[in-house]
CSV table of C-alpha atoms in Angstrom, one decimal:
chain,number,residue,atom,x,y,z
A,36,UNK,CA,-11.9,10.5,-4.3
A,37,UNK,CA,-8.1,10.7,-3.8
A,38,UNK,CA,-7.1,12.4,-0.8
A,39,UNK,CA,-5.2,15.5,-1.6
A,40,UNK,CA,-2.6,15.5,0.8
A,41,UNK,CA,-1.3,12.4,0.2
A,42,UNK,CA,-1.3,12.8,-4.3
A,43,UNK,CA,0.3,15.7,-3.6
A,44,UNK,CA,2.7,14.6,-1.0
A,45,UNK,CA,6.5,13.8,-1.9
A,46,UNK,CA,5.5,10.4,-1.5
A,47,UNK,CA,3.2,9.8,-3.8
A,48,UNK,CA,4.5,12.1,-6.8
A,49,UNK,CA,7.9,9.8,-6.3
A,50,UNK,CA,6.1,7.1,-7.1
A,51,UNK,CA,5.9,5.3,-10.4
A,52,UNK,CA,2.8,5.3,-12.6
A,53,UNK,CA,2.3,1.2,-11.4
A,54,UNK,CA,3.4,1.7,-7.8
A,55,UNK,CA,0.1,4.4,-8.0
A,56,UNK,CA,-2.1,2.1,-9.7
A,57,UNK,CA,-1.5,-0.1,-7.2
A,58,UNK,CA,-2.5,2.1,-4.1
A,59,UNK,CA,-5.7,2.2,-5.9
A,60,UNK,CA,-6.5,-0.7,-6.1
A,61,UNK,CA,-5.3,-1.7,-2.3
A,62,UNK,CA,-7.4,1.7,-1.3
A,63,UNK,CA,-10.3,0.1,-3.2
A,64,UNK,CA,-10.3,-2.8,-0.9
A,65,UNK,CA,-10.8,-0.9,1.9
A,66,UNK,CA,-13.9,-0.9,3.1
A,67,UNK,CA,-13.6,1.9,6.2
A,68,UNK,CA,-13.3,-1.1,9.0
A,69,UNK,CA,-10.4,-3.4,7.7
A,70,UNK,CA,-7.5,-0.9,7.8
A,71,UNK,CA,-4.4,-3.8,9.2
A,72,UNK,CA,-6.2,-6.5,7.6
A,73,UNK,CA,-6.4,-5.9,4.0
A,74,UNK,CA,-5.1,-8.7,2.6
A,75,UNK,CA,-3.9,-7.9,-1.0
A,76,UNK,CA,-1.4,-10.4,-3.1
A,77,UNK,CA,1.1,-9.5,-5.8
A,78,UNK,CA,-1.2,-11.2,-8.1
A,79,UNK,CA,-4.4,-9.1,-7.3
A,80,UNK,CA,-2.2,-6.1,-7.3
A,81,UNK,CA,-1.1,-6.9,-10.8
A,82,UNK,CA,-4.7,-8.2,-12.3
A,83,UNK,CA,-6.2,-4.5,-10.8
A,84,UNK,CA,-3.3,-2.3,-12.1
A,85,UNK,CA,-2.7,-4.6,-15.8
A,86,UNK,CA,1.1,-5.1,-15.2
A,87,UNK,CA,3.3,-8.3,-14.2
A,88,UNK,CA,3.3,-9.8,-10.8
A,89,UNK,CA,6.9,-9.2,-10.8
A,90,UNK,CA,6.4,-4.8,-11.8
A,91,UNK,CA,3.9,-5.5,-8.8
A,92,UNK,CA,6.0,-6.4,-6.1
A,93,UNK,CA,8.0,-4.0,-7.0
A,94,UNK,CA,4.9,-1.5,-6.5
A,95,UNK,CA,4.6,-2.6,-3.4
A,96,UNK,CA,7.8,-2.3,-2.2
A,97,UNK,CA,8.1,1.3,-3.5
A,98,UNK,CA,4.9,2.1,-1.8
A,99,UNK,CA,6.6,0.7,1.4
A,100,UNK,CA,9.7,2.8,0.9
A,101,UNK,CA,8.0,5.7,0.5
A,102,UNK,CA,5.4,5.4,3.4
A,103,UNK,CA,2.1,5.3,1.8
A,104,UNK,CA,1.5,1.3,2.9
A,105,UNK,CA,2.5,-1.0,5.6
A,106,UNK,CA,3.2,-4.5,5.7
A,107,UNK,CA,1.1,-6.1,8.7
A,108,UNK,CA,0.9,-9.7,8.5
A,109,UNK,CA,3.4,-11.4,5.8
A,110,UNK,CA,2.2,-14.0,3.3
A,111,UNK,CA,2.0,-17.5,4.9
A,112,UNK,CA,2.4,-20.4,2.2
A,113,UNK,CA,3.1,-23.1,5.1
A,114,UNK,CA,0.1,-24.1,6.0
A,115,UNK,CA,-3.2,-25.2,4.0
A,116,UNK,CA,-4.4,-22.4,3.0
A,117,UNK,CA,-2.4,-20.0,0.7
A,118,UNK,CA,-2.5,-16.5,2.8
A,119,UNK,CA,-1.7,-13.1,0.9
A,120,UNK,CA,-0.1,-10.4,3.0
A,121,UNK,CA,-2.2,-8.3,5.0
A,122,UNK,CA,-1.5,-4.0,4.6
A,123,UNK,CA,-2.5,-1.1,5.9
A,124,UNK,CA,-3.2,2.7,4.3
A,125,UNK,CA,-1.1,4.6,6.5
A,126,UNK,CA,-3.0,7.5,6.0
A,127,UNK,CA,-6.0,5.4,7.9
A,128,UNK,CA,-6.2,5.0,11.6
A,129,UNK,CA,-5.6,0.4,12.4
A,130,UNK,CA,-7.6,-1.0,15.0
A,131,UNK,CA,-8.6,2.1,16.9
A,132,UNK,CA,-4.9,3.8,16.8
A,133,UNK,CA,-4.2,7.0,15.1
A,134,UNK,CA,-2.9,6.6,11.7
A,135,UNK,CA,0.7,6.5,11.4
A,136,UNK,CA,1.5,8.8,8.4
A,137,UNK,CA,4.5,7.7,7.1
A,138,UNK,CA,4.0,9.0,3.8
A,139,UNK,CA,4.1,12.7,5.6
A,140,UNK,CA,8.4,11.9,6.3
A,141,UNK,CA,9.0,11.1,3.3
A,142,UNK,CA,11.1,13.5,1.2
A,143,UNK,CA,13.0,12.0,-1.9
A,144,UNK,CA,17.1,13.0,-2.4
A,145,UNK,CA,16.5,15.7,-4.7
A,146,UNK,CA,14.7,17.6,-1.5
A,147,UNK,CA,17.4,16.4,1.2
């Protein structure tokens, strides 16, 4: 079940049909305990949602902007091991801290 604040928020109805696909499928991935530390790459963002890896980075930065999602830990391609980004619902409380609601302060132009 989608929340209802946040698909009716300003955030979310200012996002575009892929940038809300890929919520889903980040939300999906959270498993009630991970919230900070769900790690989620362009390219799993763009299998769930059935669009490029480039339309999917562009989903995620759009969720960024508009405060539904939060970059924790950023990608790390120089060791060994390839490591995808790490995110957090920011409707979701991280590690034991309130949740930070971005998404609530968002209002797009047309609003301002």
């Amino acid at each position: 079940m989608l929340p209802h604040a946040i698909i009716q928020s300003c955030a979310w109805l200012s996002c575009k049909p892929a940038a809300r696909a890929v919520w889903i499928g980040l939300s999906v991935k959270h498993n009630g305990k991970n919230n900070g530390r769900i790690a989620y790459s362009c390219r799993d963002a763009a299998e769930h949602a059935g669009i490029g890896k480039n339309t999917a980075a562009k989903a995620l930065m759009q969720l960024i902007k508009v405060g539904l999602i939060e970059c924790v830990t950023e990608s790390n391609f120089d060791c060994r091991k390839k490591l995808a980004r790490e995110w957090a619902l920011t409707h979701e409380p991280v590690d034991g801290r309130p949740a930070s609601g971005k998404w609530k302060k968002y209002k797009n132009k047309s609003q301002s």
